[in-house]
Amino acid sequence: MSYLLTQLVNGVSLGLVLGLIAVGFVVVFKSTGVLNFAHGSVLLLGAYLVARLHPELGFWGALAAGVAGAALVAALINTLLVRRVAEHDPGVLAILTIGVDILLLTELTRQIGNDVLDIGAPWGASVVGAAGVSLPASRAIAAGTAVVLFAALGALAARTDWGLAMRAAAADPDTASLMGIRLSRTSAVGWGLAGALAAVAGVFLTSYPTPGVEPGVSVVAFAAIPAWVLGGFDSVPGAVAGGLVIGVAQALAIGYESELHFLGGGFGEVVPYAVMVLVLLLRPHGLFGQKEAIRV
Amino acid sequence: MRTGSGSAWEAVPAPGAPLLDVDGLDVGYNGAVRALRGVSLQVARRGVVAVLGGNGAGKTTLLRAISGTLGSAGGAVTGGTIRLDGRDVRGLPAAEIVRAGIAQVPEGRRVFRDLTVEENLRAGGLTAAPRTRSAALQGIYELFPDLAERRRERAGLLSGGQQQMLAIGRGLMSRPRLLLLDEPSLGLAPQLVARIGEIVTEINRHGTAVLLIEQNAVMGLRVADSAYVLEVGRVAASGPAEVLAGSDEIRGRYLGAGAGTASSADPGPDDGREPDTGPPGPAAAVRAEALKVDGVTVRFGGVTALADVSFEIEPGTVHALIGPNGAGKSTCINVLGGAYRVAAGTVRYGDRTLTGLRADQIAGLGVARTFQNISLSLDATVADNLLTGRHRLMRSGVLGGALGLPRARREDREHRARAERVAELLGLTALLGRSVHTLSYGDRKRVELGRALCAEPTLLLLDEPVAGMNPAESAEMAATIAEVRRELGISILLVEHDMPFVMGLAERVTVLDFGRRIADGTPAEVQRDPEVLRAYLGSEAA
Amino acid sequence: MSDRPAASLRLDSPLRLISSLRLDSPARAAGAVLLLAAVAGPLWLTDFWLQAGLFAMAAAVGAIGLTLLVGVAGQLSLGHAFFLGVGAYTYTLLAGEREDGMSGFGLPPVAALLAAAAVAGAAGAAFSPIAGRLRGIYLGLASLGLVFLGRHVWLNAEDVTGGYNGRTVEAFAVPGFSFSDEDPDYLAVLGTPFGELHRLWYLFLAVALLAAYCGRGIKAGRAGRAMAGVRDGETAAASVGIRVARVKATAFTVSSVYAGVAGALTALAFGRVAPDSFALTVSIDYLVMIVLGGAGSIAGASAGAVFVSVLPLMLVQYSAHLPFLSAPGSGGVDAATLSRFVYGVAIVAVLIFLRGGLAGALRHLGIRTARAGRPSRPARPAERSTPKESAP
């Protein structure tokens, strides 16, 4: 029982971190219509900056620098590249971000080399436990941070002018510009926000029990794509829920791998994709998505 | 709306100079089509100016050019100037033009459906100084008490009229010096149209100048001081509103007054030949069948777009479906073509029931159609677009094409020849090798008609075949349609709101208004019907 | 595809094949020169270039298939690598011998190659119920799932695939002639000894030309027009009797057949199959090929395939001659890193500066009209941009 509970708690924590990444996909998609394949390398950039800078700035300073750096780079990708592409075809824009991803990832791989960099988080390798469930502190803090961030995002979106402008621009960019909302700004903010969230997720993905910052971390962002798809593409709460579904499913598959041996070794890694294909078969527009209206 | 108190009002550069001065404006889309040519227009301080014209005349393009939103539609200003209070605003991004004092209420309201009423209004006021916003909000709520009542509701749940009020209120939140209104009466009931007119006057009294785009000429001319008539991208007439309202030509063309006398006297096609007695064409072996529409109801969300509509198209006739914008005409054609599902009712073609069939199955029964928004393969040639129409009549598959099998090649040749015959009928022969994206708007419309004809239909559904055409192009299209009917002996359903065009072509007319059938009969009968006059021309004209 | 392609290839005169490559007159001349160079290539090319050529031609076959799906039919797919893998493993399994605990059927390689195409096509058809219902990036992401699921199967079905380390691939052969260094053990043309690479070169060239020929036929024929119709407007396509879901399924199937053949060729060129050859990055590489070349263009897809497959090999091979490169692991820019940079920059630059890819750029140079690029929607759209009756 406590084993199951441990797996569930682990899954929820992982799911919330995936949710942070998936929300980034949602925000970028809603503000610019782009499937952002560079999201993973932006995440890696954030984690890399924290790992490199924490000896000098201390962890919290480095965290601020990493989040700011990832946000800035993401916003620049949008402003300097995505907005320059004349053909506003989702496929073309997605491939553009693939090009950006290759460039960013190649440079980061060159910088990191064969090392595994320590993220330098103050919670280190400590473990917290309650009710027979023990959990690495990083996972508990990750879950708490994600919840706080989601709540803050929700409040910002609902209460502030800034949130109103973002929501209006996402709902109908043409009309929003007739309200004097500057789309260049809302889209840059959207990308920057996605980058910042990715950097935070990157810090948790490279904390204990994972070894540290290495180029492979960027691939984890792909596991958030199924979460995003399950959430229905344009819904922030949907992305969080999708992250939870994927995180719990993955944690259970890994936790009970010996019982699931008939599915093959390493099944936990493909669980997100298996869930995604299954859900798309049953509900082509995700768990929370609305059917697109076909207009003639 | 205490707009008169702003200091900008006192900083007038030259007394009597217009607030908005558009001079020699040229606009093109995608570098190819000239949608506006040398348009000049002035809006006086505190003036109300109406811009009238049919679909495709360039009215919305004009507003988009002024509000800086051409770019998202692929258009660009290629010549001329736009000045607001002497300041050149041409080429400024939309968001800056709002800050300069111009607010646009877009066509079709475009409220943010998932935001609440109050959030919609706040979004409109984002550019205003924070301390003035609550006063502006109060002003809007005084003007539109309905909105105050429903301020916490999602805008998507409002009725069409309330959404229009919200869209206007949202535009006023930025305290504009000039308000651009794009078709505010679109799809609204007559009493609401009158209310919108009062609101425009009220807004104007508070000091805001208004530039109004209207298809409802009666409403436009009633509220405006002066008006411009656009026709195919040019200013065809302009002057004080009452002068234009009195002009015979304007009355004939836009107020419908002349329609009853000018063209209904000639029930046949406008080239004068009698369609009914003409010799059967070469393809008269085609057997058209009767189309019976029976009690069709269509709903979108909570809105009923068509309510219990019935009519019948006799085999081999031209039948027109007319009505004001928003009457449900396009919904109806989309039901017949299989693009929309009915909530109730049936459509039968001959002894087959069309309701419930997929669009491609309906096409397989010999029903072809064109679209209101032209839908062609832009990169492909005219010939290939026409051949696409012959898809259902061809058999070769992937393998035949891949290997270039003789059978596939022969089939391709034969059908290419048939497509060329259709091109000849429509005068497209010289264009067969051109890519569609190099063609003019009128030619594209003909290509789309050609694609539909290539499917060898027995029933042809034409969705606004002359929208956006100038009178010459439109007359040519009328002649073409008459010839198609004569040559091919098929039934044609014509969805239009250009009344004179329809009156000259159709044997029978069904009139829709607010999704209901309000009249059905011969053109002459329908034109005398008081309810039609009221729906079409506004309450005053009846 | 049945065995008809090979038959028709022999029946068709070589001239027809050449003429099937034409774009327009200057391009036709260039195509003829290229074809001549390709035929004469093995006489003077080194093994390195022969190997690179094999990869490029295999990739061209796959890219033509993908451009039919993505460029012509407008269906985004990130799952191409999966179908490549299905083709590669099918060939390897069917042509391979039962040995070392591996399954194998020992079928004639020709049959195994055709089966690779058929099985991959069947896999594409099996996926098409999903493909028919989804559109745009939904479809792209659903197909992305295939790549990860496929990889899982390949890692685990060890007796078929050899697991992580993969298995060797049986050489291609027709009765009496092997496309390897044996049977005949020595073969020379104009004094050049023709070994495995030389022999495979001609096999690959023939398959690639056939693929291009068929691709052009599909694109220009009834099926291709239906695909373009679906891409440019599903409602309009249905209105002329095109069954949209079936056309999407057909496009998926056709593109999978191409991928199956390309996968088998890739396996032959490597001499070994392993799951890493069919990872997500491979799907992405194929997308990049067709976008660089100009989506929907057969010649563009082929050019993109050559660029994407040869560039990294070339930079690594000639890194010693490039003074600014440093040794791998030294922290500077090594050849592999440089090739990734060039690759990334090429993608970004083409998308930002060359609309319609290389093919589009060439077309624009050729036409030199005053029009400012391809309109994205019909003229005078603003008047009609709002669906009036559906939003009362």
PDB file of N, CA and C in Angstrom, chain C residues 280-339:
ATOM      1  N   LEU C 280      13.427   9.736 -33.434  1.00  0.00           N
ATOM      2  CA  LEU C 280      12.658  10.932 -33.779  1.00  0.00           C
ATOM      3  C   LEU C 280      13.469  11.896 -34.645  1.00  0.00           C
ATOM      4  N   THR C 281      14.783  11.989 -34.353  1.00  0.00           N
ATOM      5  CA  THR C 281      15.600  12.926 -35.132  1.00  0.00           C
ATOM      6  C   THR C 281      15.566  12.585 -36.614  1.00  0.00           C
ATOM      7  N   VAL C 282      15.367  11.290 -36.918  1.00  0.00           N
ATOM      8  CA  VAL C 282      15.317  10.901 -38.332  1.00  0.00           C
ATOM      9  C   VAL C 282      14.038  11.437 -38.977  1.00  0.00           C
ATOM     10  N   SER C 283      12.924  11.323 -38.262  1.00  0.00           N
ATOM     11  CA  SER C 283      11.676  11.930 -38.757  1.00  0.00           C
ATOM     12  C   SER C 283      11.891  13.410 -39.040  1.00  0.00           C
ATOM     13  N   ILE C 284      12.555  14.061 -38.101  1.00  0.00           N
ATOM     14  CA  ILE C 284      12.778  15.496 -38.239  1.00  0.00           C
ATOM     15  C   ILE C 284      13.688  15.780 -39.421  1.00  0.00           C
ATOM     16  N   ASP C 285      14.754  14.966 -39.575  1.00  0.00           N
ATOM     17  CA  ASP C 285      15.639  15.148 -40.725  1.00  0.00           C
ATOM     18  C   ASP C 285      14.853  15.081 -42.033  1.00  0.00           C
ATOM     19  N   TYR C 286      13.939  14.129 -42.122  1.00  0.00           N
ATOM     20  CA  TYR C 286      13.167  14.005 -43.364  1.00  0.00           C
ATOM     21  C   TYR C 286      12.275  15.224 -43.587  1.00  0.00           C
ATOM     22  N   LEU C 287      11.673  15.720 -42.501  1.00  0.00           N
ATOM     23  CA  LEU C 287      10.871  16.940 -42.651  1.00  0.00           C
ATOM     24  C   LEU C 287      11.738  18.090 -43.140  1.00  0.00           C
ATOM     25  N   VAL C 288      12.937  18.172 -42.579  1.00  0.00           N
ATOM     26  CA  VAL C 288      13.849  19.250 -42.977  1.00  0.00           C
ATOM     27  C   VAL C 288      14.189  19.123 -44.454  1.00  0.00           C
ATOM     28  N   MET C 289      14.427  17.872 -44.909  1.00  0.00           N
ATOM     29  CA  MET C 289      14.741  17.682 -46.332  1.00  0.00           C
ATOM     30  C   MET C 289      13.661  18.282 -47.213  1.00  0.00           C
ATOM     31  N   ILE C 290      12.393  17.964 -46.898  1.00  0.00           N
ATOM     32  CA  ILE C 290      11.352  18.411 -47.827  1.00  0.00           C
ATOM     33  C   ILE C 290      11.082  19.901 -47.687  1.00  0.00           C
ATOM     34  N   VAL C 291      11.316  20.438 -46.490  1.00  0.00           N
ATOM     35  CA  VAL C 291      11.094  21.875 -46.343  1.00  0.00           C
ATOM     36  C   VAL C 291      12.214  22.659 -47.015  1.00  0.00           C
ATOM     37  N   LEU C 292      13.443  22.172 -46.869  1.00  0.00           N
ATOM     38  CA  LEU C 292      14.556  22.848 -47.551  1.00  0.00           C
ATOM     39  C   LEU C 292      14.322  22.828 -49.053  1.00  0.00           C
ATOM     40  N   GLY C 293      13.869  21.700 -49.562  1.00  0.00           N
ATOM     41  CA  GLY C 293      13.686  21.575 -51.002  1.00  0.00           C
ATOM     42  C   GLY C 293      12.442  22.286 -51.488  1.00  0.00           C
ATOM     43  N   GLY C 294      11.489  22.515 -50.610  1.00  0.00           N
ATOM     44  CA  GLY C 294      10.222  23.111 -51.026  1.00  0.00           C
ATOM     45  C   GLY C 294       9.148  22.045 -50.979  1.00  0.00           C
ATOM     46  N   ALA C 295       8.246  22.132 -49.995  1.00  0.00           N
ATOM     47  CA  ALA C 295       7.268  21.073 -49.787  1.00  0.00           C
ATOM     48  C   ALA C 295       6.440  20.840 -51.037  1.00  0.00           C
ATOM     49  N   GLY C 296       6.236  19.590 -51.394  1.00  0.00           N
ATOM     50  CA  GLY C 296       5.423  19.246 -52.546  1.00  0.00           C
ATOM     51  C   GLY C 296       6.221  19.064 -53.819  1.00  0.00           C
ATOM     52  N   SER C 297       7.497  19.431 -53.798  1.00  0.00           N
ATOM     53  CA  SER C 297       8.320  19.308 -55.003  1.00  0.00           C
ATOM     54  C   SER C 297       9.147  18.025 -54.936  1.00  0.00           C
ATOM     55  N   ILE C 298       9.020  17.189 -55.969  1.00  0.00           N
ATOM     56  CA  ILE C 298       9.757  15.922 -55.999  1.00  0.00           C
ATOM     57  C   ILE C 298      11.252  16.200 -56.121  1.00  0.00           C
ATOM     58  N   ALA C 299      11.593  17.101 -57.059  1.00  0.00           N
ATOM     59  CA  ALA C 299      13.014  17.425 -57.242  1.00  0.00           C
ATOM     60  C   ALA C 299      13.562  18.086 -55.983  1.00  0.00           C
ATOM     61  N   GLY C 300      12.759  18.944 -55.364  1.00  0.00           N
ATOM     62  CA  GLY C 300      13.194  19.612 -54.145  1.00  0.00           C
ATOM     63  C   GLY C 300      13.457  18.631 -53.029  1.00  0.00           C
ATOM     64  N   ALA C 301      12.571  17.639 -52.896  1.00  0.00           N
ATOM     65  CA  ALA C 301      12.762  16.629 -51.850  1.00  0.00           C
ATOM     66  C   ALA C 301      14.069  15.876 -52.085  1.00  0.00           C
ATOM     67  N   SER C 302      14.357  15.565 -53.352  1.00  0.00           N
ATOM     68  CA  SER C 302      15.585  14.832 -53.649  1.00  0.00           C
ATOM     69  C   SER C 302      16.801  15.680 -53.315  1.00  0.00           C
ATOM     70  N   ALA C 303      16.743  16.961 -53.709  1.00  0.00           N
ATOM     71  CA  ALA C 303      17.873  17.840 -53.407  1.00  0.00           C
ATOM     72  C   ALA C 303      18.062  17.989 -51.901  1.00  0.00           C
ATOM     73  N   GLY C 304      16.952  18.150 -51.190  1.00  0.00           N
ATOM     74  CA  GLY C 304      17.032  18.257 -49.743  1.00  0.00           C
ATOM     75  C   GLY C 304      17.633  17.002 -49.130  1.00  0.00           C
ATOM     76  N   ALA C 305      17.264  15.840 -49.680  1.00  0.00           N
ATOM     77  CA  ALA C 305      17.791  14.580 -49.161  1.00  0.00           C
ATOM     78  C   ALA C 305      19.299  14.513 -49.336  1.00  0.00           C
ATOM     79  N   VAL C 306      19.782  14.943 -50.504  1.00  0.00           N
ATOM     80  CA  VAL C 306      21.224  14.919 -50.742  1.00  0.00           C
ATOM     81  C   VAL C 306      21.927  15.847 -49.751  1.00  0.00           C
ATOM     82  N   PHE C 307      21.389  17.046 -49.585  1.00  0.00           N
ATOM     83  CA  PHE C 307      22.023  18.018 -48.691  1.00  0.00           C
ATOM     84  C   PHE C 307      22.086  17.482 -47.258  1.00  0.00           C
ATOM     85  N   VAL C 308      20.937  17.025 -46.766  1.00  0.00           N
ATOM     86  CA  VAL C 308      20.873  16.622 -45.359  1.00  0.00           C
ATOM     87  C   VAL C 308      21.714  15.377 -45.094  1.00  0.00           C
ATOM     88  N   SER C 309      21.777  14.442 -46.049  1.00  0.00           N
ATOM     89  CA  SER C 309      22.538  13.234 -45.740  1.00  0.00           C
ATOM     90  C   SER C 309      24.028  13.375 -46.026  1.00  0.00           C
ATOM     91  N   VAL C 310      24.381  14.213 -46.990  1.00  0.00           N
ATOM     92  CA  VAL C 310      25.808  14.279 -47.337  1.00  0.00           C
ATOM     93  C   VAL C 310      26.570  15.295 -46.482  1.00  0.00           C
ATOM     94  N   LEU C 311      25.901  16.379 -46.103  1.00  0.00           N
ATOM     95  CA  LEU C 311      26.608  17.454 -45.379  1.00  0.00           C
ATOM     96  C   LEU C 311      27.402  16.957 -44.161  1.00  0.00           C
ATOM     97  N   PRO C 312      26.779  16.229 -43.229  1.00  0.00           N
ATOM     98  CA  PRO C 312      27.543  15.829 -42.047  1.00  0.00           C
ATOM     99  C   PRO C 312      28.702  14.892 -42.394  1.00  0.00           C
ATOM    100  N   LEU C 313      28.455  13.978 -43.328  1.00  0.00           N
ATOM    101  CA  LEU C 313      29.531  13.050 -43.709  1.00  0.00           C
ATOM    102  C   LEU C 313      30.706  13.831 -44.273  1.00  0.00           C
ATOM    103  N   MET C 314      30.381  14.822 -45.118  1.00  0.00           N
ATOM    104  CA  MET C 314      31.422  15.585 -45.786  1.00  0.00           C
ATOM    105  C   MET C 314      32.248  16.380 -44.784  1.00  0.00           C
ATOM    106  N   LEU C 315      31.565  17.028 -43.851  1.00  0.00           N
ATOM    107  CA  LEU C 315      32.304  17.845 -42.890  1.00  0.00           C
ATOM    108  C   LEU C 315      33.213  16.987 -42.023  1.00  0.00           C
ATOM    109  N   VAL C 316      32.735  15.812 -41.671  1.00  0.00           N
ATOM    110  CA  VAL C 316      33.580  14.934 -40.853  1.00  0.00           C
ATOM    111  C   VAL C 316      34.769  14.443 -41.679  1.00  0.00           C
ATOM    112  N   GLN C 317      34.482  14.046 -42.915  1.00  0.00           N
ATOM    113  CA  GLN C 317      35.535  13.499 -43.769  1.00  0.00           C
ATOM    114  C   GLN C 317      36.640  14.524 -44.030  1.00  0.00           C
ATOM    115  N   TYR C 318      36.223  15.764 -44.251  1.00  0.00           N
ATOM    116  CA  TYR C 318      37.213  16.771 -44.640  1.00  0.00           C
ATOM    117  C   TYR C 318      37.590  17.697 -43.496  1.00  0.00           C
ATOM    118  N   SER C 319      37.269  17.299 -42.275  1.00  0.00           N
ATOM    119  CA  SER C 319      37.539  18.194 -41.148  1.00  0.00           C
ATOM    120  C   SER C 319      39.029  18.502 -41.026  1.00  0.00           C
ATOM    121  N   ALA C 320      39.871  17.547 -41.421  1.00  0.00           N
ATOM    122  CA  ALA C 320      41.313  17.769 -41.299  1.00  0.00           C
ATOM    123  C   ALA C 320      41.762  18.951 -42.157  1.00  0.00           C
ATOM    124  N   HIS C 321      41.007  19.194 -43.244  1.00  0.00           N
ATOM    125  CA  HIS C 321      41.395  20.274 -44.151  1.00  0.00           C
ATOM    126  C   HIS C 321      40.819  21.608 -43.735  1.00  0.00           C
ATOM    127  N   LEU C 322      39.958  21.607 -42.728  1.00  0.00           N
ATOM    128  CA  LEU C 322      39.346  22.859 -42.300  1.00  0.00           C
ATOM    129  C   LEU C 322      40.091  23.325 -41.051  1.00  0.00           C
ATOM    130  N   PRO C 323      40.932  24.356 -41.183  1.00  0.00           N
ATOM    131  CA  PRO C 323      41.867  24.729 -40.113  1.00  0.00           C
ATOM    132  C   PRO C 323      41.176  25.192 -38.830  1.00  0.00           C
ATOM    133  N   PHE C 324      39.932  25.705 -38.967  1.00  0.00           N
ATOM    134  CA  PHE C 324      39.310  26.250 -37.763  1.00  0.00           C
ATOM    135  C   PHE C 324      38.662  25.166 -36.909  1.00  0.00           C
ATOM    136  N   LEU C 325      38.676  23.935 -37.397  1.00  0.00           N
ATOM    137  CA  LEU C 325      38.058  22.871 -36.607  1.00  0.00           C
ATOM    138  C   LEU C 325      39.067  22.299 -35.621  1.00  0.00           C
ATOM    139  N   SER C 326      38.529  21.845 -34.501  1.00  0.00           N
ATOM    140  CA  SER C 326      39.404  21.239 -33.520  1.00  0.00           C
ATOM    141  C   SER C 326      38.995  19.790 -33.308  1.00  0.00           C
ATOM    142  N   ALA C 327      39.802  19.075 -32.578  1.00  0.00           N
ATOM    143  CA  ALA C 327      39.526  17.661 -32.366  1.00  0.00           C
ATOM    144  C   ALA C 327      38.297  17.494 -31.480  1.00  0.00           C
ATOM    145  N   PRO C 328      37.557  16.407 -31.666  1.00  0.00           N
ATOM    146  CA  PRO C 328      36.405  16.166 -30.818  1.00  0.00           C
ATOM    147  C   PRO C 328      36.810  16.122 -29.346  1.00  0.00           C
ATOM    148  N   GLY C 329      36.029  16.693 -28.494  1.00  0.00           N
ATOM    149  CA  GLY C 329      36.267  16.622 -27.060  1.00  0.00           C
ATOM    150  C   GLY C 329      37.215  17.680 -26.545  1.00  0.00           C
ATOM    151  N   SER C 330      37.802  18.486 -27.436  1.00  0.00           N
ATOM    152  CA  SER C 330      38.766  19.481 -26.969  1.00  0.00           C
ATOM    153  C   SER C 330      38.063  20.770 -26.542  1.00  0.00           C
ATOM    154  N   GLY C 331      36.764  20.835 -26.699  1.00  0.00           N
ATOM    155  CA  GLY C 331      36.032  22.027 -26.271  1.00  0.00           C
ATOM    156  C   GLY C 331      35.845  23.021 -27.394  1.00  0.00           C
ATOM    157  N   GLY C 332      36.572  22.897 -28.465  1.00  0.00           N
ATOM    158  CA  GLY C 332      36.379  23.790 -29.608  1.00  0.00           C
ATOM    159  C   GLY C 332      35.264  23.247 -30.488  1.00  0.00           C
ATOM    160  N   VAL C 333      35.205  23.747 -31.714  1.00  0.00           N
ATOM    161  CA  VAL C 333      34.183  23.287 -32.640  1.00  0.00           C
ATOM    162  C   VAL C 333      34.749  22.130 -33.449  1.00  0.00           C
ATOM    163  N   ASP C 334      34.231  20.925 -33.223  1.00  0.00           N
ATOM    164  CA  ASP C 334      34.694  19.802 -34.028  1.00  0.00           C
ATOM    165  C   ASP C 334      33.776  19.637 -35.241  1.00  0.00           C
ATOM    166  N   ALA C 335      34.114  18.686 -36.096  1.00  0.00           N
ATOM    167  CA  ALA C 335      33.394  18.559 -37.371  1.00  0.00           C
ATOM    168  C   ALA C 335      31.926  18.228 -37.154  1.00  0.00           C
ATOM    169  N   ALA C 336      31.649  17.319 -36.227  1.00  0.00           N
ATOM    170  CA  ALA C 336      30.252  16.933 -36.003  1.00  0.00           C
ATOM    171  C   ALA C 336      29.456  18.138 -35.507  1.00  0.00           C
ATOM    172  N   THR C 337      30.067  18.899 -34.604  1.00  0.00           N
ATOM    173  CA  THR C 337      29.396  20.091 -34.089  1.00  0.00           C
ATOM    174  C   THR C 337      29.157  21.089 -35.210  1.00  0.00           C
ATOM    175  N   LEU C 338      30.198  21.284 -36.031  1.00  0.00           N
ATOM    176  CA  LEU C 338      30.052  22.242 -37.129  1.00  0.00           C
ATOM    177  C   LEU C 338      28.917  21.823 -38.053  1.00  0.00           C
ATOM    178  N   SER C 339      28.834  20.521 -38.332  1.00  0.00           N
ATOM    179  CA  SER C 339      27.790  20.099 -39.259  1.00  0.00           C
ATOM    180  C   SER C 339      26.413  20.340 -38.653  1.00  0.00           C
TER     181      SER C 339
END
